[in-house]
PDB file of N, CA and C in Angstrom:
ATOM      1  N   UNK A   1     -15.883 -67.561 -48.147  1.00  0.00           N
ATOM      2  CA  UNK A   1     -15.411 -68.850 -48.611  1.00  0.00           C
ATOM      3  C   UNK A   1     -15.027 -68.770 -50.092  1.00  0.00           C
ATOM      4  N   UNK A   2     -15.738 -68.081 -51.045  1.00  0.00           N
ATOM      5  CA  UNK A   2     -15.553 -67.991 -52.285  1.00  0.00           C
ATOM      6  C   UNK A   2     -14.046 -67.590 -52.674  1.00  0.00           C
ATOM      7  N   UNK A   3     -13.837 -66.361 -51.731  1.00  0.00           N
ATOM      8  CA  UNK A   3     -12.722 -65.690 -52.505  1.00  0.00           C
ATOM      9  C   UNK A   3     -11.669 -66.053 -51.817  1.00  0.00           C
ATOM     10  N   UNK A   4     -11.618 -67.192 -50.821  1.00  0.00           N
ATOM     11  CA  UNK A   4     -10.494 -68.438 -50.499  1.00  0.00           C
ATOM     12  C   UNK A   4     -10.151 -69.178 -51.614  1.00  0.00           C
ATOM     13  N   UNK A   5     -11.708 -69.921 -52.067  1.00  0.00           N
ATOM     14  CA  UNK A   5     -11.305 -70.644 -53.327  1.00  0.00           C
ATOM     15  C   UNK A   5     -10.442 -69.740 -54.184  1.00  0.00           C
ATOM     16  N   UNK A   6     -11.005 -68.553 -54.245  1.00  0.00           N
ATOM     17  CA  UNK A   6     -10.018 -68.122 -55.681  1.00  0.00           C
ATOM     18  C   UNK A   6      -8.263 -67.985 -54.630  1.00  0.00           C
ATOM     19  N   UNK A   7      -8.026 -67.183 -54.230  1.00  0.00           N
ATOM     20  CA  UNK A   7      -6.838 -67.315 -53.821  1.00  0.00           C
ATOM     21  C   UNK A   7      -6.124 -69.044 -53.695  1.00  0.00           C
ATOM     22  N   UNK A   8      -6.848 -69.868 -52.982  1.00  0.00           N
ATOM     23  CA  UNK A   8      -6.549 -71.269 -52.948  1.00  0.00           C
ATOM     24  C   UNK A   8      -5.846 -71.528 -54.252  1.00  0.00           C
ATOM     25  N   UNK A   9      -6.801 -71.157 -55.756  1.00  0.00           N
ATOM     26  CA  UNK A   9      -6.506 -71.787 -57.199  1.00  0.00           C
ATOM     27  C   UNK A   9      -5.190 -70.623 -57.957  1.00  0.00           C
ATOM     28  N   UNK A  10      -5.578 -69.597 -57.169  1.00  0.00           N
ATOM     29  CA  UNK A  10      -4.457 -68.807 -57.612  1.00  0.00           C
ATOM     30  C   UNK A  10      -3.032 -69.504 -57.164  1.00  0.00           C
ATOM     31  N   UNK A  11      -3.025 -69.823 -55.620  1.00  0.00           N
ATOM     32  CA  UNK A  11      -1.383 -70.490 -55.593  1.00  0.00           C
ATOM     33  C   UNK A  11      -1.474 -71.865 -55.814  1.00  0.00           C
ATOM     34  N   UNK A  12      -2.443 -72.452 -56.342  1.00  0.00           N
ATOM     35  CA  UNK A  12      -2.235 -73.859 -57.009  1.00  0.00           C
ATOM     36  C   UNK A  12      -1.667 -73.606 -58.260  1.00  0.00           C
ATOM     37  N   UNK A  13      -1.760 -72.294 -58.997  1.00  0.00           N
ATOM     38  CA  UNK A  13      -1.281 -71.968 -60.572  1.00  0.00           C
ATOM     39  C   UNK A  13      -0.617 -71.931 -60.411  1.00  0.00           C
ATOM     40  N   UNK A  14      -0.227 -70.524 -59.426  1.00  0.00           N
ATOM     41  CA  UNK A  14       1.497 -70.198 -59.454  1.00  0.00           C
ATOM     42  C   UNK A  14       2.559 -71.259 -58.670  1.00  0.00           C
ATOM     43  N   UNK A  15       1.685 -71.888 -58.278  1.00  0.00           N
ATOM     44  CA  UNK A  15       3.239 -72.879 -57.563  1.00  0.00           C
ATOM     45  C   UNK A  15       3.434 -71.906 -56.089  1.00  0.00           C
ATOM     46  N   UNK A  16       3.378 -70.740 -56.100  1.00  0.00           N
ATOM     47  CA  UNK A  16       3.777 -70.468 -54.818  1.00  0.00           C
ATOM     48  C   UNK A  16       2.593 -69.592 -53.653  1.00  0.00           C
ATOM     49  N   UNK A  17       3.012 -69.366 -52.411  1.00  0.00           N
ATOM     50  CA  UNK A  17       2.074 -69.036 -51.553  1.00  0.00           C
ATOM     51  C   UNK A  17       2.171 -67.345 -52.022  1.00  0.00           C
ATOM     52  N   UNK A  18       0.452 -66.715 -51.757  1.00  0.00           N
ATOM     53  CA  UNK A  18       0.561 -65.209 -52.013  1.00  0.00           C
ATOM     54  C   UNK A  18       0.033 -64.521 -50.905  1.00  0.00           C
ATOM     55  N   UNK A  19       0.873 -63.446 -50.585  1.00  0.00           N
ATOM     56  CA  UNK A  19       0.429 -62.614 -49.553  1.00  0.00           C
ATOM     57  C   UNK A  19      -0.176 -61.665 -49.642  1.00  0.00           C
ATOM     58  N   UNK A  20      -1.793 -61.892 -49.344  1.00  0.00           N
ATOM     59  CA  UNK A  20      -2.602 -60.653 -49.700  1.00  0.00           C
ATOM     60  C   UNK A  20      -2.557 -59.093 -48.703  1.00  0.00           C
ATOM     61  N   UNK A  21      -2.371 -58.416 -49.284  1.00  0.00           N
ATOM     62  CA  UNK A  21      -2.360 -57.133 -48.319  1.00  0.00           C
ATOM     63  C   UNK A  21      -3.498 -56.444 -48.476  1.00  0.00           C
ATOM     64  N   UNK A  22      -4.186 -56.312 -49.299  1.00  0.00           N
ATOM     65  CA  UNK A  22      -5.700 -55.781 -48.898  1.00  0.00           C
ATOM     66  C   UNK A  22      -6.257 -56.281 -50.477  1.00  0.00           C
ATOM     67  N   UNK A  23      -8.050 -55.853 -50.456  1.00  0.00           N
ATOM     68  CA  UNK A  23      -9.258 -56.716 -51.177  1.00  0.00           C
ATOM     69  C   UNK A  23      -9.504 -55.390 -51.842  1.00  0.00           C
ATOM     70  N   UNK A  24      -8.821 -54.860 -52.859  1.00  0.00           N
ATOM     71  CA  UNK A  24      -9.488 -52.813 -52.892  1.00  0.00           C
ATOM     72  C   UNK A  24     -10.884 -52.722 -53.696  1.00  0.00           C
ATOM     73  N   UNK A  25     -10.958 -54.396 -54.116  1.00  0.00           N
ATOM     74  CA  UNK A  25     -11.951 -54.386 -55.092  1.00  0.00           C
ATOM     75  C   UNK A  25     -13.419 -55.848 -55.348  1.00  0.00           C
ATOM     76  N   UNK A  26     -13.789 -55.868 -54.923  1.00  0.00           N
ATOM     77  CA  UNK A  26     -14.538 -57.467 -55.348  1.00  0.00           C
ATOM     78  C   UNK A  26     -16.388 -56.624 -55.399  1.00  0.00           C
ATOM     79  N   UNK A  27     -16.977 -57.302 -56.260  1.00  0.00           N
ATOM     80  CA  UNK A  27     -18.351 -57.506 -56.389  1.00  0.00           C
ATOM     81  C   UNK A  27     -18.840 -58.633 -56.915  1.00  0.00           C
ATOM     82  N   UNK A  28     -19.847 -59.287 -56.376  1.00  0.00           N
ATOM     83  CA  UNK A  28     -20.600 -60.248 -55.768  1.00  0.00           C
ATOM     84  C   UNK A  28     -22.026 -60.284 -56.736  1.00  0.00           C
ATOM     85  N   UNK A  29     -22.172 -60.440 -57.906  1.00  0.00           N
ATOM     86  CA  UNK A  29     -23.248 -60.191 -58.716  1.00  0.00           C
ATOM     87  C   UNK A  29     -24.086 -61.194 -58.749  1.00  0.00           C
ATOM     88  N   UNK A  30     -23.441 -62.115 -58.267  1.00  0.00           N
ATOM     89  CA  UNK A  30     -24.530 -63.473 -58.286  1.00  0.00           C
ATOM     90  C   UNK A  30     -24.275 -64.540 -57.503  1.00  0.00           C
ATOM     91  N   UNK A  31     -25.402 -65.783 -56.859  1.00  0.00           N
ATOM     92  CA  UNK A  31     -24.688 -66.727 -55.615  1.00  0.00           C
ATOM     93  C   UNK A  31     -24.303 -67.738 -56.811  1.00  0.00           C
ATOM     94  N   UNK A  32     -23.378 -68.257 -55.787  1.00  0.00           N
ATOM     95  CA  UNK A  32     -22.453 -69.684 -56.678  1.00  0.00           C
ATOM     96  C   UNK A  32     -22.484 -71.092 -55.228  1.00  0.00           C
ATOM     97  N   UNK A  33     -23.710 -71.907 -55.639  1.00  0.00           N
ATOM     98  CA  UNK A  33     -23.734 -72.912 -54.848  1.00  0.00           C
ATOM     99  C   UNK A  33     -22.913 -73.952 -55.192  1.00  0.00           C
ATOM    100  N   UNK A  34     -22.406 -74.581 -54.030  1.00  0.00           N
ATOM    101  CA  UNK A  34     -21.643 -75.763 -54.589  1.00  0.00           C
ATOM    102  C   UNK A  34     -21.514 -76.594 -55.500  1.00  0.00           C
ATOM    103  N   UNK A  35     -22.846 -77.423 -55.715  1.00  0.00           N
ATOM    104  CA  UNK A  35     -22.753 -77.799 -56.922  1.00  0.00           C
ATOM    105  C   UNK A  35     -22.894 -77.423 -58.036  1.00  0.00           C
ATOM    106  N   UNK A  36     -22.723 -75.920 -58.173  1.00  0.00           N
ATOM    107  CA  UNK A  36     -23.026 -75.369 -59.383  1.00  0.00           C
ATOM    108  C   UNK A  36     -21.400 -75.389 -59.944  1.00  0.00           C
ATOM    109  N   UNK A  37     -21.136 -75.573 -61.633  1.00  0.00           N
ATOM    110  CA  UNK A  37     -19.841 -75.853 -61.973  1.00  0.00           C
ATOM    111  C   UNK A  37     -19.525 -74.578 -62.635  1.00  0.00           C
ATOM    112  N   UNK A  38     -18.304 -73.777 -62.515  1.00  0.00           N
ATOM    113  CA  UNK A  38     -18.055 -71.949 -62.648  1.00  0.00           C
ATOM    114  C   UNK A  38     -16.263 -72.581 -63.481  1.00  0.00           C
ATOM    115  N   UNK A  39     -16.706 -70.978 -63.994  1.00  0.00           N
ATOM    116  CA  UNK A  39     -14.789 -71.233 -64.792  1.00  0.00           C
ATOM    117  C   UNK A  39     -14.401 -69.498 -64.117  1.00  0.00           C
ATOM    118  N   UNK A  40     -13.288 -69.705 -63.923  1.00  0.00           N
ATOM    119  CA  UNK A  40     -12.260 -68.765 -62.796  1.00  0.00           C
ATOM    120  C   UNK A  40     -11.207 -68.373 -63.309  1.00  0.00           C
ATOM    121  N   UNK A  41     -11.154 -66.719 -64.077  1.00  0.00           N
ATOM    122  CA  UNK A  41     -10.131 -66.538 -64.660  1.00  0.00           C
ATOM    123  C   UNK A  41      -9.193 -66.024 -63.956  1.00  0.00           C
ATOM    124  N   UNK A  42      -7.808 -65.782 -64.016  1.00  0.00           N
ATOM    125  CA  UNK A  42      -6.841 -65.078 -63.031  1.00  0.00           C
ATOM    126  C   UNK A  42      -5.952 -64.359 -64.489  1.00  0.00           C
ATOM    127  N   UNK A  43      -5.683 -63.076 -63.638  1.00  0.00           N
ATOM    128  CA  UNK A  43      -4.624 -62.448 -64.425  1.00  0.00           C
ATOM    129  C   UNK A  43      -3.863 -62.103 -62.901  1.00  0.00           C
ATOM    130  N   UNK A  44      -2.415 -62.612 -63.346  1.00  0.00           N
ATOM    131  CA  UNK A  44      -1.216 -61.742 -62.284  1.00  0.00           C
ATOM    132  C   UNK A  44      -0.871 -60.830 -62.929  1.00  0.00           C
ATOM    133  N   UNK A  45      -0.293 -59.212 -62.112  1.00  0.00           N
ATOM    134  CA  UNK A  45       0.359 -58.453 -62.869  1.00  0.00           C
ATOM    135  C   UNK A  45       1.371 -58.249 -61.493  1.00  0.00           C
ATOM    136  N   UNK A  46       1.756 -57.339 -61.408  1.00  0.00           N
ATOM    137  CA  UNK A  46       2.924 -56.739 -60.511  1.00  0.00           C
ATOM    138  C   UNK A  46       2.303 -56.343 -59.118  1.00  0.00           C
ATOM    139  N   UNK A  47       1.891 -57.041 -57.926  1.00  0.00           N
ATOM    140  CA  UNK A  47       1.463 -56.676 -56.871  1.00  0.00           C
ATOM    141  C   UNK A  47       0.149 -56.940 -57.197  1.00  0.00           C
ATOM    142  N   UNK A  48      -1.000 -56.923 -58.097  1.00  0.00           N
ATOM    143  CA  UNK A  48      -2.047 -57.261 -58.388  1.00  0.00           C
ATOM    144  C   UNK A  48      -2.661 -58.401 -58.902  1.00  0.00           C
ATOM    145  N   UNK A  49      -3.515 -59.696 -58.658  1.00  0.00           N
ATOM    146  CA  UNK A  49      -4.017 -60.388 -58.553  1.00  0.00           C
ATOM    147  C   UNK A  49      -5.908 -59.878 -58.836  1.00  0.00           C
ATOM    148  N   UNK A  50      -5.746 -60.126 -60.457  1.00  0.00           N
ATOM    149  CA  UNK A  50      -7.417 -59.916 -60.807  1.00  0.00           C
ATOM    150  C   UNK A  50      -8.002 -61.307 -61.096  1.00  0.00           C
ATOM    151  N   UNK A  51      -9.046 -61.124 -60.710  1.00  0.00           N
ATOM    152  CA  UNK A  51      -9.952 -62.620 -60.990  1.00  0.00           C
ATOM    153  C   UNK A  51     -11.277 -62.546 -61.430  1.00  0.00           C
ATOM    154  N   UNK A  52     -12.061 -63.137 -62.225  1.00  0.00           N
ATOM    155  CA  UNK A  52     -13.591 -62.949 -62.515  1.00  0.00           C
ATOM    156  C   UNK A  52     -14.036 -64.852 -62.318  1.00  0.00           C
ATOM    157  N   UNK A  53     -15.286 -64.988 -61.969  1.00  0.00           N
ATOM    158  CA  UNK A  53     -15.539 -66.095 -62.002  1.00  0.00           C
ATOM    159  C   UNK A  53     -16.893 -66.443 -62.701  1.00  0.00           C
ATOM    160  N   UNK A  54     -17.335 -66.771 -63.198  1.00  0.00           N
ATOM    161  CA  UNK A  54     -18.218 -67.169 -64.193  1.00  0.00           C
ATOM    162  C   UNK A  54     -18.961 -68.375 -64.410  1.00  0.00           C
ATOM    163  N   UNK A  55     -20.437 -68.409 -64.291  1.00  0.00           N
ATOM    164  CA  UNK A  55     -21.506 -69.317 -64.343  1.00  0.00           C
ATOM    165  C   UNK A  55     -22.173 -69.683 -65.891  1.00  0.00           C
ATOM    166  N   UNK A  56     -21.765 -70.291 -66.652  1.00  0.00           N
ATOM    167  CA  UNK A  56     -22.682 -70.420 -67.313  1.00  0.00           C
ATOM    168  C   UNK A  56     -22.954 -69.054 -68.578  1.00  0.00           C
ATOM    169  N   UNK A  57     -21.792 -68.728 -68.432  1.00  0.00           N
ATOM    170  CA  UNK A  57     -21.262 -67.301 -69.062  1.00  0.00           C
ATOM    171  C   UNK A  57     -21.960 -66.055 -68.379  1.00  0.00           C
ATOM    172  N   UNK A  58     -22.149 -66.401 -67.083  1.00  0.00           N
ATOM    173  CA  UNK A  58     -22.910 -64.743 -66.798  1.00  0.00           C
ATOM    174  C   UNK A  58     -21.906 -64.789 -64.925  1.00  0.00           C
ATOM    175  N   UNK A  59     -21.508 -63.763 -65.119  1.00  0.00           N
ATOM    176  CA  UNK A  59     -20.705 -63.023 -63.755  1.00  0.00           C
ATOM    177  C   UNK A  59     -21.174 -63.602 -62.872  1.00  0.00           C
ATOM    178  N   UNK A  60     -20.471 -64.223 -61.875  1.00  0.00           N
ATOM    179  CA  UNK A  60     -20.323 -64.622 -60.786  1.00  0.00           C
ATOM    180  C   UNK A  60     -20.137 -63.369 -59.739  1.00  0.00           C
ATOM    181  N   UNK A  61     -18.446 -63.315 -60.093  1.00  0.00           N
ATOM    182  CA  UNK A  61     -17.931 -62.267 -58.478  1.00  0.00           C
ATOM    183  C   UNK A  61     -16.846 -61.994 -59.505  1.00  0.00           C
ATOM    184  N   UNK A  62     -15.891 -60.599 -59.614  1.00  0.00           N
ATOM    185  CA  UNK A  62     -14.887 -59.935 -59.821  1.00  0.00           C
ATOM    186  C   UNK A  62     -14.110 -59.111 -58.495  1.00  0.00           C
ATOM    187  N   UNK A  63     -13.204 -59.005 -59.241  1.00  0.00           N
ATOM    188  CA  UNK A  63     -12.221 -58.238 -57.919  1.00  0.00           C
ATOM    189  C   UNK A  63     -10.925 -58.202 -58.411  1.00  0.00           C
ATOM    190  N   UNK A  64     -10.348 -57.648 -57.007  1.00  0.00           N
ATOM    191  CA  UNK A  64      -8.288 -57.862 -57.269  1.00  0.00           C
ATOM    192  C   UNK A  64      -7.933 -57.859 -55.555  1.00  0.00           C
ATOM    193  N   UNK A  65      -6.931 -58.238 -55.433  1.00  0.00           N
ATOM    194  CA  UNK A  65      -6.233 -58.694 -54.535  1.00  0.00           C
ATOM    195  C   UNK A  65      -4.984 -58.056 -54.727  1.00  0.00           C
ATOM    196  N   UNK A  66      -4.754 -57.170 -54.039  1.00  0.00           N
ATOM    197  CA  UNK A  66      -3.058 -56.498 -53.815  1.00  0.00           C
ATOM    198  C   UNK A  66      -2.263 -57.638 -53.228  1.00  0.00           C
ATOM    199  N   UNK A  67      -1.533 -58.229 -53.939  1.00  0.00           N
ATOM    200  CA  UNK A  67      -0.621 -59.152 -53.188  1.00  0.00           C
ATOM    201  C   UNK A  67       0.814 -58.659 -53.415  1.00  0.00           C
ATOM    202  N   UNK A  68       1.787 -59.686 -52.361  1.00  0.00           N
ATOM    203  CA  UNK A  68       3.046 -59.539 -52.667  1.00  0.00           C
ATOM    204  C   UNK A  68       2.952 -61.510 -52.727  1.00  0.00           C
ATOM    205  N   UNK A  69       4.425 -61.777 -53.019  1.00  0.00           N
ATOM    206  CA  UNK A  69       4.683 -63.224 -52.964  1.00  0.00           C
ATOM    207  C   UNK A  69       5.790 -63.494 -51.702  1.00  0.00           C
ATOM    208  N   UNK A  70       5.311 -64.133 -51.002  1.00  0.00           N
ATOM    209  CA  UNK A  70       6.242 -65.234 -50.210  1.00  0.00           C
ATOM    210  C   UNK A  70       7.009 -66.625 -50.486  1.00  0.00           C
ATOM    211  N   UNK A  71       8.064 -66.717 -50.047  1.00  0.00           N
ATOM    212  CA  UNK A  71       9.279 -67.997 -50.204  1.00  0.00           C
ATOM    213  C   UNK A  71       8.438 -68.661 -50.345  1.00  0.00           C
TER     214      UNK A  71
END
């Protein structure tokens, strides 16, 4: 569910839908309950989609997402 949200906020940024082709990377360092409130950084680069998410200044979950973009 988590790393929906991040993809979810990723094409709410970009305006458009992203097509993930594989996960080559994510770790999971800590749980993030709902009501807990997190800040979610995104960097796009060229086919790559990196994200870190963050509690309270201490690691949540990191990763990347190989994407391409769709119409």
């Amino acid at each position: 569910v988590l790393l929906q949200c991040v993809l979810d906020e990723a094409e709410r940024w970009l305006g458009k839908t992203l097509a993930v082709r594989a996960l080559p990377q994510a770790k999971f360092s800590a749980p993030l309950l709902p009501e807990q409130d997190d800040e979610l950084e995104l960097r796009l680069t060229k086919g790559e989609l990196r994200f870190s998410l963050t509690r309270n200044a201490q690691l949540v979950t990191q990763g990347l997402f190989a994407t391409g973009s769709t119409s």
